[in-house]
């Protein structure tokens, strides 16, 4: 991975993390303030919705930090090691958690008339899409496992060749 690519990716990651922190602190506070004026019959939704939003942003932040760590490992040439699996597993878990949060949001909004049924269906579709991303990362994890195994085999064969020479 080239130095310019790493710097560009890190700039994007810093922007994403900074933006998510802004949304988590400022925008969620504004959302909470706006939700004070909601229909009293729906006031019970305020706390769970705010919790889902904050936890959803947290899952995105976890993914950004793990990608940063993986990029660092790529730059150091240590990505094909067992240490990379820890970050990949955390990313998969974060995506599964984010999908679960989307399903929970849809479940909260489904009964009654707080939102249109199409919105609930859209939220469910987003949850399925997030699960799809988790599956793609799972496939990439399998590719990483194959690369780590091949790297270990190449190292062993090189050592055997050195012993023969």
Short mmCIF file of N, CA and C in Angstrom, two decimals:
data_model
loop_
_atom_site.label_atom_id
_atom_site.label_comp_id
_atom_site.label_asym_id
_atom_site.label_seq_id
_atom_site.Cartn_x
_atom_site.Cartn_y
_atom_site.Cartn_z
N UNK A 1 0.85 -1.16 0.00
CA UNK A 1 0.00 0.00 0.00
C UNK A 1 0.90 1.22 0.00
N UNK A 2 0.67 2.13 -0.93
CA UNK A 2 1.51 3.31 -1.05
C UNK A 2 1.31 4.30 0.07
N UNK A 3 2.32 5.14 0.25
CA UNK A 3 2.28 6.12 1.33
C UNK A 3 1.14 7.12 1.12
N UNK A 4 0.93 7.54 -0.13
CA UNK A 4 -0.15 8.49 -0.43
C UNK A 4 -1.52 7.87 -0.16
N UNK A 5 -1.67 6.60 -0.49
CA UNK A 5 -2.92 5.91 -0.23
C UNK A 5 -3.19 5.82 1.26
N UNK A 6 -2.17 5.48 2.03
CA UNK A 6 -2.32 5.38 3.48
C UNK A 6 -2.68 6.74 4.07
N UNK A 7 -1.99 7.79 3.63
CA UNK A 7 -2.29 9.13 4.15
C UNK A 7 -3.70 9.56 3.78
N UNK A 8 -4.11 9.26 2.55
CA UNK A 8 -5.47 9.62 2.12
C UNK A 8 -6.52 8.88 2.95
N UNK A 9 -6.30 7.60 3.14
CA UNK A 9 -7.25 6.81 3.92
C UNK A 9 -7.29 7.30 5.36
N UNK A 10 -6.15 7.61 5.91
CA UNK A 10 -6.13 8.12 7.29
C UNK A 10 -6.83 9.47 7.39
N UNK A 11 -6.69 10.32 6.38
CA UNK A 11 -7.40 11.60 6.38
C UNK A 11 -8.91 11.37 6.35
N UNK A 12 -9.36 10.41 5.55
CA UNK A 12 -10.79 10.09 5.51
C UNK A 12 -11.24 9.54 6.86
N UNK A 13 -10.44 8.68 7.46
CA UNK A 13 -10.81 8.10 8.76
C UNK A 13 -10.88 9.17 9.84
N UNK A 14 -9.94 10.11 9.83
CA UNK A 14 -9.98 11.21 10.80
C UNK A 14 -11.23 12.05 10.59
N UNK A 15 -11.57 12.32 9.33
CA UNK A 15 -12.78 13.07 9.03
C UNK A 15 -14.03 12.35 9.50
N UNK A 16 -14.08 11.05 9.26
CA UNK A 16 -15.23 10.27 9.71
C UNK A 16 -15.34 10.24 11.23
N UNK A 17 -14.21 10.05 11.90
CA UNK A 17 -14.24 10.02 13.35
C UNK A 17 -14.62 11.38 13.93
N UNK A 18 -14.04 12.45 13.38
CA UNK A 18 -14.40 13.79 13.85
C UNK A 18 -15.86 14.12 13.60
N UNK A 19 -16.34 13.77 12.40
CA UNK A 19 -17.75 14.00 12.09
C UNK A 19 -18.68 13.21 12.98
N UNK A 20 -18.32 11.96 13.26
CA UNK A 20 -19.17 11.14 14.12
C UNK A 20 -19.18 11.67 15.56
N UNK A 21 -18.04 12.16 16.02
CA UNK A 21 -18.00 12.75 17.37
C UNK A 21 -18.87 14.01 17.43
N UNK A 22 -18.84 14.82 16.36
CA UNK A 22 -19.70 16.00 16.30
C UNK A 22 -21.16 15.60 16.34
N UNK A 23 -21.53 14.63 15.52
CA UNK A 23 -22.92 14.18 15.49
C UNK A 23 -23.31 13.60 16.84
N UNK A 24 -22.42 12.83 17.44
CA UNK A 24 -22.73 12.18 18.70
C UNK A 24 -22.93 13.18 19.83
N UNK A 25 -22.19 14.26 19.82
CA UNK A 25 -22.29 15.23 20.91
C UNK A 25 -23.29 16.34 20.62
N UNK A 26 -23.19 16.97 19.46
CA UNK A 26 -24.02 18.13 19.17
C UNK A 26 -25.37 17.74 18.59
N UNK A 27 -25.35 16.95 17.54
CA UNK A 27 -26.59 16.65 16.83
C UNK A 27 -27.53 15.77 17.66
N UNK A 28 -27.00 14.83 18.41
CA UNK A 28 -27.86 14.00 19.25
C UNK A 28 -28.49 14.85 20.36
N UNK A 29 -27.74 15.81 20.88
CA UNK A 29 -28.31 16.71 21.89
C UNK A 29 -29.44 17.54 21.27
N UNK A 30 -29.25 18.00 20.04
CA UNK A 30 -30.31 18.75 19.36
C UNK A 30 -31.52 17.85 19.08
N UNK A 31 -31.26 16.61 18.68
CA UNK A 31 -32.35 15.66 18.45
C UNK A 31 -33.12 15.41 19.74
N UNK A 32 -32.39 15.23 20.83
CA UNK A 32 -33.05 15.01 22.12
C UNK A 32 -33.92 16.21 22.49
N UNK A 33 -33.42 17.40 22.23
CA UNK A 33 -34.18 18.61 22.52
C UNK A 33 -35.44 18.68 21.66
N UNK A 34 -35.31 18.34 20.38
CA UNK A 34 -36.47 18.35 19.48
C UNK A 34 -37.50 17.29 19.87
N UNK A 35 -37.01 16.18 20.40
CA UNK A 35 -37.93 15.09 20.75
C UNK A 35 -38.72 15.38 22.03
N UNK A 36 -38.35 16.44 22.76
CA UNK A 36 -39.12 16.83 23.94
C UNK A 36 -40.52 17.28 23.54
N UNK A 37 -40.64 17.81 22.33
CA UNK A 37 -41.91 18.34 21.85
C UNK A 37 -42.78 17.30 21.15
N UNK A 38 -42.38 16.04 21.18
CA UNK A 38 -43.16 15.03 20.46
C UNK A 38 -44.45 14.72 21.20
N UNK A 39 -45.35 14.09 20.49
CA UNK A 39 -46.66 13.70 21.02
C UNK A 39 -46.48 12.94 22.33
N UNK A 40 -47.20 13.31 23.38
CA UNK A 40 -47.05 12.62 24.67
C UNK A 40 -47.30 11.12 24.61
N UNK A 41 -48.13 10.69 23.66
CA UNK A 41 -48.37 9.25 23.52
C UNK A 41 -47.13 8.51 23.03
N UNK A 42 -46.22 9.22 22.36
CA UNK A 42 -45.02 8.60 21.81
C UNK A 42 -43.77 8.94 22.62
N UNK A 43 -43.93 9.60 23.75
CA UNK A 43 -42.78 10.02 24.57
C UNK A 43 -41.95 8.84 25.04
N UNK A 44 -42.56 7.67 25.16
CA UNK A 44 -41.81 6.48 25.60
C UNK A 44 -40.74 6.06 24.59
N UNK A 45 -40.85 6.54 23.34
CA UNK A 45 -39.87 6.20 22.31
C UNK A 45 -38.60 7.05 22.39
N UNK A 46 -38.66 8.17 23.09
CA UNK A 46 -37.54 9.12 23.10
C UNK A 46 -36.23 8.49 23.57
N UNK A 47 -36.22 7.89 24.73
CA UNK A 47 -34.98 7.33 25.27
C UNK A 47 -34.44 6.17 24.44
N UNK A 48 -35.28 5.20 24.04
CA UNK A 48 -34.72 4.12 23.22
C UNK A 48 -34.19 4.58 21.88
N UNK A 49 -34.87 5.54 21.26
CA UNK A 49 -34.39 6.03 19.96
C UNK A 49 -33.06 6.74 20.12
N UNK A 50 -32.94 7.57 21.14
CA UNK A 50 -31.67 8.26 21.37
C UNK A 50 -30.55 7.27 21.69
N UNK A 51 -30.86 6.25 22.47
CA UNK A 51 -29.85 5.23 22.79
C UNK A 51 -29.42 4.49 21.53
N UNK A 52 -30.37 4.16 20.66
CA UNK A 52 -30.03 3.47 19.42
C UNK A 52 -29.16 4.34 18.54
N UNK A 53 -29.46 5.62 18.45
CA UNK A 53 -28.66 6.54 17.63
C UNK A 53 -27.24 6.62 18.17
N UNK A 54 -27.09 6.82 19.48
CA UNK A 54 -25.75 6.93 20.08
C UNK A 54 -24.97 5.63 19.91
N UNK A 55 -25.61 4.50 20.16
CA UNK A 55 -24.92 3.22 20.00
C UNK A 55 -24.59 2.93 18.54
N UNK A 56 -25.46 3.34 17.63
CA UNK A 56 -25.17 3.18 16.20
C UNK A 56 -23.95 3.97 15.78
N UNK A 57 -23.85 5.19 16.26
CA UNK A 57 -22.66 6.00 15.96
C UNK A 57 -21.42 5.36 16.58
N UNK A 58 -21.57 4.81 17.77
CA UNK A 58 -20.45 4.14 18.43
C UNK A 58 -19.95 2.95 17.61
N UNK A 59 -20.87 2.20 17.01
CA UNK A 59 -20.43 1.07 16.18
C UNK A 59 -19.62 1.56 14.98
N UNK A 60 -20.03 2.67 14.40
CA UNK A 60 -19.26 3.24 13.29
C UNK A 60 -17.88 3.68 13.75
N UNK A 61 -17.79 4.27 14.93
CA UNK A 61 -16.51 4.70 15.46
C UNK A 61 -15.59 3.51 15.72
N UNK A 62 -16.14 2.42 16.20
CA UNK A 62 -15.35 1.22 16.44
C UNK A 62 -14.77 0.71 15.12
N UNK A 63 -15.59 0.71 14.08
CA UNK A 63 -15.11 0.27 12.76
C UNK A 63 -13.98 1.17 12.27
N UNK A 64 -14.12 2.47 12.44
CA UNK A 64 -13.09 3.41 11.99
C UNK A 64 -11.78 3.15 12.72
N UNK A 65 -11.83 2.96 14.02
CA UNK A 65 -10.61 2.71 14.80
C UNK A 65 -9.95 1.40 14.37
N UNK A 66 -10.76 0.37 14.15
CA UNK A 66 -10.20 -0.92 13.74
C UNK A 66 -9.58 -0.85 12.34
N UNK A 67 -10.22 -0.12 11.45
CA UNK A 67 -9.64 0.06 10.11
C UNK A 67 -8.32 0.82 10.22
N UNK A 68 -8.24 1.81 11.09
CA UNK A 68 -6.99 2.53 11.32
C UNK A 68 -5.89 1.57 11.76
N UNK A 69 -6.23 0.70 12.71
CA UNK A 69 -5.25 -0.28 13.21
C UNK A 69 -4.81 -1.23 12.09
N UNK A 70 -5.75 -1.67 11.26
CA UNK A 70 -5.41 -2.57 10.15
C UNK A 70 -4.54 -1.86 9.12
N UNK A 71 -4.82 -0.60 8.85
CA UNK A 71 -3.98 0.16 7.92
C UNK A 71 -2.57 0.30 8.49
N UNK A 72 -2.46 0.51 9.79
CA UNK A 72 -1.15 0.57 10.43
C UNK A 72 -0.41 -0.75 10.27
N UNK A 73 -1.14 -1.85 10.42
CA UNK A 73 -0.52 -3.17 10.26
C UNK A 73 -0.07 -3.38 8.81
N UNK A 74 -0.86 -2.90 7.86
CA UNK A 74 -0.47 -3.01 6.45
C UNK A 74 0.81 -2.24 6.22
N UNK A 75 0.86 -1.03 6.75
CA UNK A 75 2.04 -0.16 6.56
C UNK A 75 3.29 -0.79 7.19
N UNK A 76 3.11 -1.50 8.31
CA UNK A 76 4.25 -2.13 8.99
C UNK A 76 4.58 -3.50 8.42
N UNK A 77 3.72 -4.00 7.53
CA UNK A 77 3.95 -5.31 6.94
C UNK A 77 3.59 -6.46 7.86
N UNK A 78 2.73 -6.20 8.85
CA UNK A 78 2.36 -7.25 9.80
C UNK A 78 0.89 -7.66 9.69
N UNK A 79 0.22 -7.26 8.60
CA UNK A 79 -1.21 -7.55 8.48
C UNK A 79 -1.46 -9.04 8.29
N UNK A 80 -0.49 -9.76 7.73
CA UNK A 80 -0.66 -11.20 7.55
C UNK A 80 -0.18 -11.95 8.78
N UNK A 81 -0.77 -11.60 9.91
CA UNK A 81 -0.45 -12.25 11.18
C UNK A 81 -1.75 -12.48 11.93
N UNK A 82 -1.66 -13.23 12.99
CA UNK A 82 -2.87 -13.54 13.75
C UNK A 82 -3.43 -12.31 14.46
N UNK A 83 -2.62 -11.29 14.67
CA UNK A 83 -3.10 -10.07 15.33
C UNK A 83 -4.16 -9.33 14.53
N UNK A 84 -4.15 -9.48 13.21
CA UNK A 84 -5.13 -8.79 12.38
C UNK A 84 -6.53 -9.35 12.58
N UNK A 85 -6.62 -10.61 12.95
CA UNK A 85 -7.93 -11.23 13.11
C UNK A 85 -8.74 -10.58 14.22
N UNK A 86 -8.07 -10.13 15.26
CA UNK A 86 -8.76 -9.47 16.37
C UNK A 86 -9.55 -8.27 15.85
N UNK A 87 -8.91 -7.43 15.02
CA UNK A 87 -9.58 -6.24 14.51
C UNK A 87 -10.68 -6.59 13.52
N UNK A 88 -10.45 -7.61 12.70
CA UNK A 88 -11.47 -8.03 11.74
C UNK A 88 -12.69 -8.58 12.48
N UNK A 89 -12.47 -9.33 13.55
CA UNK A 89 -13.59 -9.86 14.34
C UNK A 89 -14.37 -8.72 14.99
N UNK A 90 -13.67 -7.72 15.46
CA UNK A 90 -14.35 -6.57 16.07
C UNK A 90 -15.19 -5.84 15.03
N UNK A 91 -14.65 -5.69 13.81
CA UNK A 91 -15.40 -5.03 12.74
C UNK A 91 -16.67 -5.82 12.41
N UNK A 92 -16.54 -7.13 12.30
CA UNK A 92 -17.72 -7.96 12.02
C UNK A 92 -18.74 -7.81 13.15
N UNK A 93 -18.29 -7.85 14.38
CA UNK A 93 -19.19 -7.67 15.52
C UNK A 93 -19.87 -6.31 15.53
N UNK A 94 -19.12 -5.28 15.15
CA UNK A 94 -19.70 -3.93 15.10
C UNK A 94 -20.79 -3.85 14.04
N UNK A 95 -20.56 -4.47 12.88
CA UNK A 95 -21.59 -4.46 11.83
C UNK A 95 -22.82 -5.25 12.26
N UNK A 96 -22.62 -6.37 12.91
CA UNK A 96 -23.76 -7.15 13.40
C UNK A 96 -24.53 -6.36 14.46
N UNK A 97 -23.80 -5.67 15.34
CA UNK A 97 -24.45 -4.83 16.35
C UNK A 97 -25.23 -3.69 15.70
N UNK A 98 -24.65 -3.07 14.67
CA UNK A 98 -25.34 -1.98 13.97
C UNK A 98 -26.62 -2.49 13.30
N UNK A 99 -26.55 -3.67 12.69
CA UNK A 99 -27.75 -4.25 12.07
C UNK A 99 -28.80 -4.54 13.13
N UNK A 100 -28.37 -5.06 14.26
CA UNK A 100 -29.31 -5.35 15.36
C UNK A 100 -29.97 -4.07 15.86
N UNK A 101 -29.20 -3.00 15.93
CA UNK A 101 -29.77 -1.71 16.34
C UNK A 101 -30.81 -1.22 15.34
N UNK A 102 -30.55 -1.42 14.05
CA UNK A 102 -31.52 -1.01 13.03
C UNK A 102 -32.81 -1.82 13.16
N UNK A 103 -32.66 -3.11 13.38
CA UNK A 103 -33.85 -3.95 13.57
C UNK A 103 -34.62 -3.53 14.81
N UNK A 104 -33.89 -3.19 15.88
CA UNK A 104 -34.54 -2.72 17.11
C UNK A 104 -35.29 -1.41 16.87
N UNK A 105 -34.69 -0.52 16.09
CA UNK A 105 -35.36 0.75 15.77
C UNK A 105 -36.64 0.48 14.97
N UNK A 106 -36.56 -0.41 14.00
CA UNK A 106 -37.75 -0.76 13.24
C UNK A 106 -38.82 -1.38 14.13
N UNK A 107 -38.41 -2.22 15.07
CA UNK A 107 -39.34 -2.85 16.00
C UNK A 107 -40.02 -1.81 16.88
N UNK A 108 -39.26 -0.80 17.31
CA UNK A 108 -39.84 0.26 18.14
C UNK A 108 -40.85 1.10 17.37
N UNK A 109 -40.56 1.36 16.11
CA UNK A 109 -41.40 2.25 15.33
C UNK A 109 -42.56 1.53 14.63
N UNK A 110 -42.55 0.19 14.60
CA UNK A 110 -43.55 -0.55 13.84
C UNK A 110 -44.98 -0.45 14.41
N UNK A 111 -45.17 -0.62 15.70
CA UNK A 111 -46.57 -0.62 16.16
C UNK A 111 -47.17 0.78 16.13
N UNK A 112 -48.43 0.84 15.84
CA UNK A 112 -49.14 2.12 15.87
C UNK A 112 -48.88 2.96 14.64
N UNK A 113 -48.98 4.26 14.82
CA UNK A 113 -48.88 5.20 13.71
C UNK A 113 -47.75 6.21 13.83
N UNK A 114 -46.66 5.94 14.59
CA UNK A 114 -45.62 6.98 14.69
C UNK A 114 -44.94 7.28 13.37
N UNK A 115 -44.76 6.26 12.55
CA UNK A 115 -44.16 6.46 11.23
C UNK A 115 -44.88 5.59 10.22
N UNK A 116 -44.71 5.92 8.97
CA UNK A 116 -45.36 5.15 7.90
C UNK A 116 -44.74 3.75 7.82
N UNK A 117 -45.52 2.76 7.40
CA UNK A 117 -44.98 1.40 7.28
C UNK A 117 -43.80 1.30 6.32
N UNK A 118 -43.79 2.15 5.29
CA UNK A 118 -42.67 2.14 4.35
C UNK A 118 -41.36 2.52 5.01
N UNK A 119 -41.41 3.39 5.99
CA UNK A 119 -40.20 3.79 6.71
C UNK A 119 -39.67 2.62 7.52
N UNK A 120 -40.57 1.88 8.15
CA UNK A 120 -40.16 0.71 8.93
C UNK A 120 -39.54 -0.32 8.00
N UNK A 121 -40.14 -0.50 6.82
CA UNK A 121 -39.59 -1.44 5.84
C UNK A 121 -38.21 -0.97 5.37
N UNK A 122 -38.06 0.32 5.17
CA UNK A 122 -36.77 0.88 4.77
C UNK A 122 -35.71 0.64 5.85
N UNK A 123 -36.08 0.83 7.10
CA UNK A 123 -35.15 0.58 8.21
C UNK A 123 -34.75 -0.89 8.24
N UNK A 124 -35.71 -1.78 8.02
CA UNK A 124 -35.40 -3.21 7.95
C UNK A 124 -34.46 -3.53 6.80
N UNK A 125 -34.68 -2.89 5.65
CA UNK A 125 -33.79 -3.08 4.50
C UNK A 125 -32.38 -2.60 4.79
N UNK A 126 -32.26 -1.50 5.49
CA UNK A 126 -30.94 -1.00 5.87
C UNK A 126 -30.26 -1.99 6.81
N UNK A 127 -31.03 -2.56 7.73
CA UNK A 127 -30.48 -3.58 8.63
C UNK A 127 -29.96 -4.78 7.86
N UNK A 128 -30.72 -5.23 6.85
CA UNK A 128 -30.28 -6.36 6.03
C UNK A 128 -29.01 -5.98 5.25
N UNK A 129 -28.96 -4.76 4.73
CA UNK A 129 -27.76 -4.31 4.01
C UNK A 129 -26.54 -4.29 4.92
N UNK A 130 -26.71 -3.85 6.15
CA UNK A 130 -25.60 -3.83 7.11
C UNK A 130 -25.15 -5.25 7.41
N UNK A 131 -26.10 -6.17 7.55
CA UNK A 131 -25.73 -7.58 7.73
C UNK A 131 -24.96 -8.11 6.52
N UNK A 132 -25.35 -7.65 5.33
CA UNK A 132 -24.62 -8.03 4.12
C UNK A 132 -23.18 -7.57 4.17
N UNK A 133 -22.95 -6.36 4.68
CA UNK A 133 -21.58 -5.86 4.81
C UNK A 133 -20.81 -6.74 5.80
N UNK A 134 -21.47 -7.14 6.89
CA UNK A 134 -20.81 -8.04 7.85
C UNK A 134 -20.42 -9.35 7.18
N UNK A 135 -21.28 -9.86 6.30
CA UNK A 135 -20.95 -11.10 5.59
C UNK A 135 -19.79 -10.90 4.62
N UNK A 136 -19.74 -9.75 3.95
CA UNK A 136 -18.62 -9.46 3.05
C UNK A 136 -17.32 -9.40 3.84
N UNK A 137 -17.35 -8.75 4.98
CA UNK A 137 -16.15 -8.69 5.83
C UNK A 137 -15.78 -10.09 6.30
N UNK A 138 -16.78 -10.94 6.55
CA UNK A 138 -16.50 -12.32 6.92
C UNK A 138 -15.79 -13.08 5.81
N UNK A 139 -16.21 -12.85 4.57
CA UNK A 139 -15.54 -13.47 3.43
C UNK A 139 -14.11 -12.95 3.32
N UNK A 140 -13.93 -11.65 3.51
CA UNK A 140 -12.58 -11.07 3.47
C UNK A 140 -11.72 -11.64 4.60
N UNK A 141 -12.34 -11.96 5.74
CA UNK A 141 -11.62 -12.59 6.83
C UNK A 141 -11.10 -13.96 6.42
N UNK A 142 -11.94 -14.69 5.68
CA UNK A 142 -11.49 -16.00 5.18
C UNK A 142 -10.32 -15.86 4.21
N UNK A 143 -10.37 -14.82 3.38
CA UNK A 143 -9.24 -14.57 2.47
C UNK A 143 -7.98 -14.22 3.25
N UNK A 144 -8.14 -13.45 4.32
CA UNK A 144 -7.00 -13.12 5.18
C UNK A 144 -6.43 -14.39 5.81
N UNK A 145 -7.31 -15.28 6.24
CA UNK A 145 -6.85 -16.54 6.84
C UNK A 145 -6.04 -17.35 5.83
N UNK A 146 -6.51 -17.40 4.58
CA UNK A 146 -5.77 -18.11 3.55
C UNK A 146 -4.41 -17.45 3.29
N UNK A 147 -4.39 -16.11 3.27
CA UNK A 147 -3.13 -15.40 3.03
C UNK A 147 -2.16 -15.63 4.18
N UNK A 148 -2.65 -15.65 5.40
CA UNK A 148 -1.78 -15.90 6.56
C UNK A 148 -1.21 -17.31 6.49
N UNK A 149 -2.05 -18.27 6.12
CA UNK A 149 -1.58 -19.66 6.00
C UNK A 149 -0.53 -19.78 4.89
N UNK A 150 -0.77 -19.12 3.77
CA UNK A 150 0.20 -19.18 2.66
C UNK A 150 1.50 -18.48 3.03
N UNK A 151 1.40 -17.38 3.76
CA UNK A 151 2.60 -16.66 4.20
C UNK A 151 3.42 -17.53 5.15
N UNK A 152 2.74 -18.23 6.06
CA UNK A 152 3.44 -19.12 6.99
C UNK A 152 4.10 -20.27 6.23
N UNK A 153 3.38 -20.80 5.23
CA UNK A 153 3.94 -21.90 4.43
C UNK A 153 5.15 -21.42 3.62
N UNK A 154 5.06 -20.22 3.06
CA UNK A 154 6.18 -19.67 2.29
C UNK A 154 7.39 -19.45 3.19
N UNK A 155 7.17 -18.99 4.40
CA UNK A 155 8.26 -18.78 5.34
C UNK A 155 8.92 -20.11 5.70
N UNK A 156 8.09 -21.14 5.92
CA UNK A 156 8.62 -22.46 6.24
C UNK A 156 9.42 -23.03 5.07
N UNK A 157 8.88 -22.90 3.86
CA UNK A 157 9.59 -23.41 2.68
C UNK A 157 10.90 -22.66 2.45
N UNK A 158 10.88 -21.36 2.70
CA UNK A 158 12.11 -20.58 2.54
C UNK A 158 13.15 -21.02 3.56
N UNK A 159 12.73 -21.31 4.78
CA UNK A 159 13.66 -21.80 5.80
C UNK A 159 14.22 -23.17 5.39
N UNK A 160 13.36 -24.04 4.86
CA UNK A 160 13.82 -25.35 4.39
C UNK A 160 14.83 -25.19 3.26
N UNK A 161 14.56 -24.26 2.34
CA UNK A 161 15.47 -24.02 1.22
C UNK A 161 16.81 -23.48 1.73
N UNK A 162 16.79 -22.61 2.70
CA UNK A 162 18.02 -22.07 3.26
C UNK A 162 18.83 -23.19 3.93
N UNK A 163 18.13 -24.12 4.55
CA UNK A 163 18.82 -25.24 5.21
C UNK A 163 19.49 -26.14 4.18
N UNK A 164 18.88 -26.30 3.01
CA UNK A 164 19.44 -27.14 1.96
C UNK A 164 20.66 -26.47 1.34
N UNK A 165 20.58 -25.16 1.16
CA UNK A 165 21.68 -24.42 0.53
C UNK A 165 22.79 -24.30 1.54
#
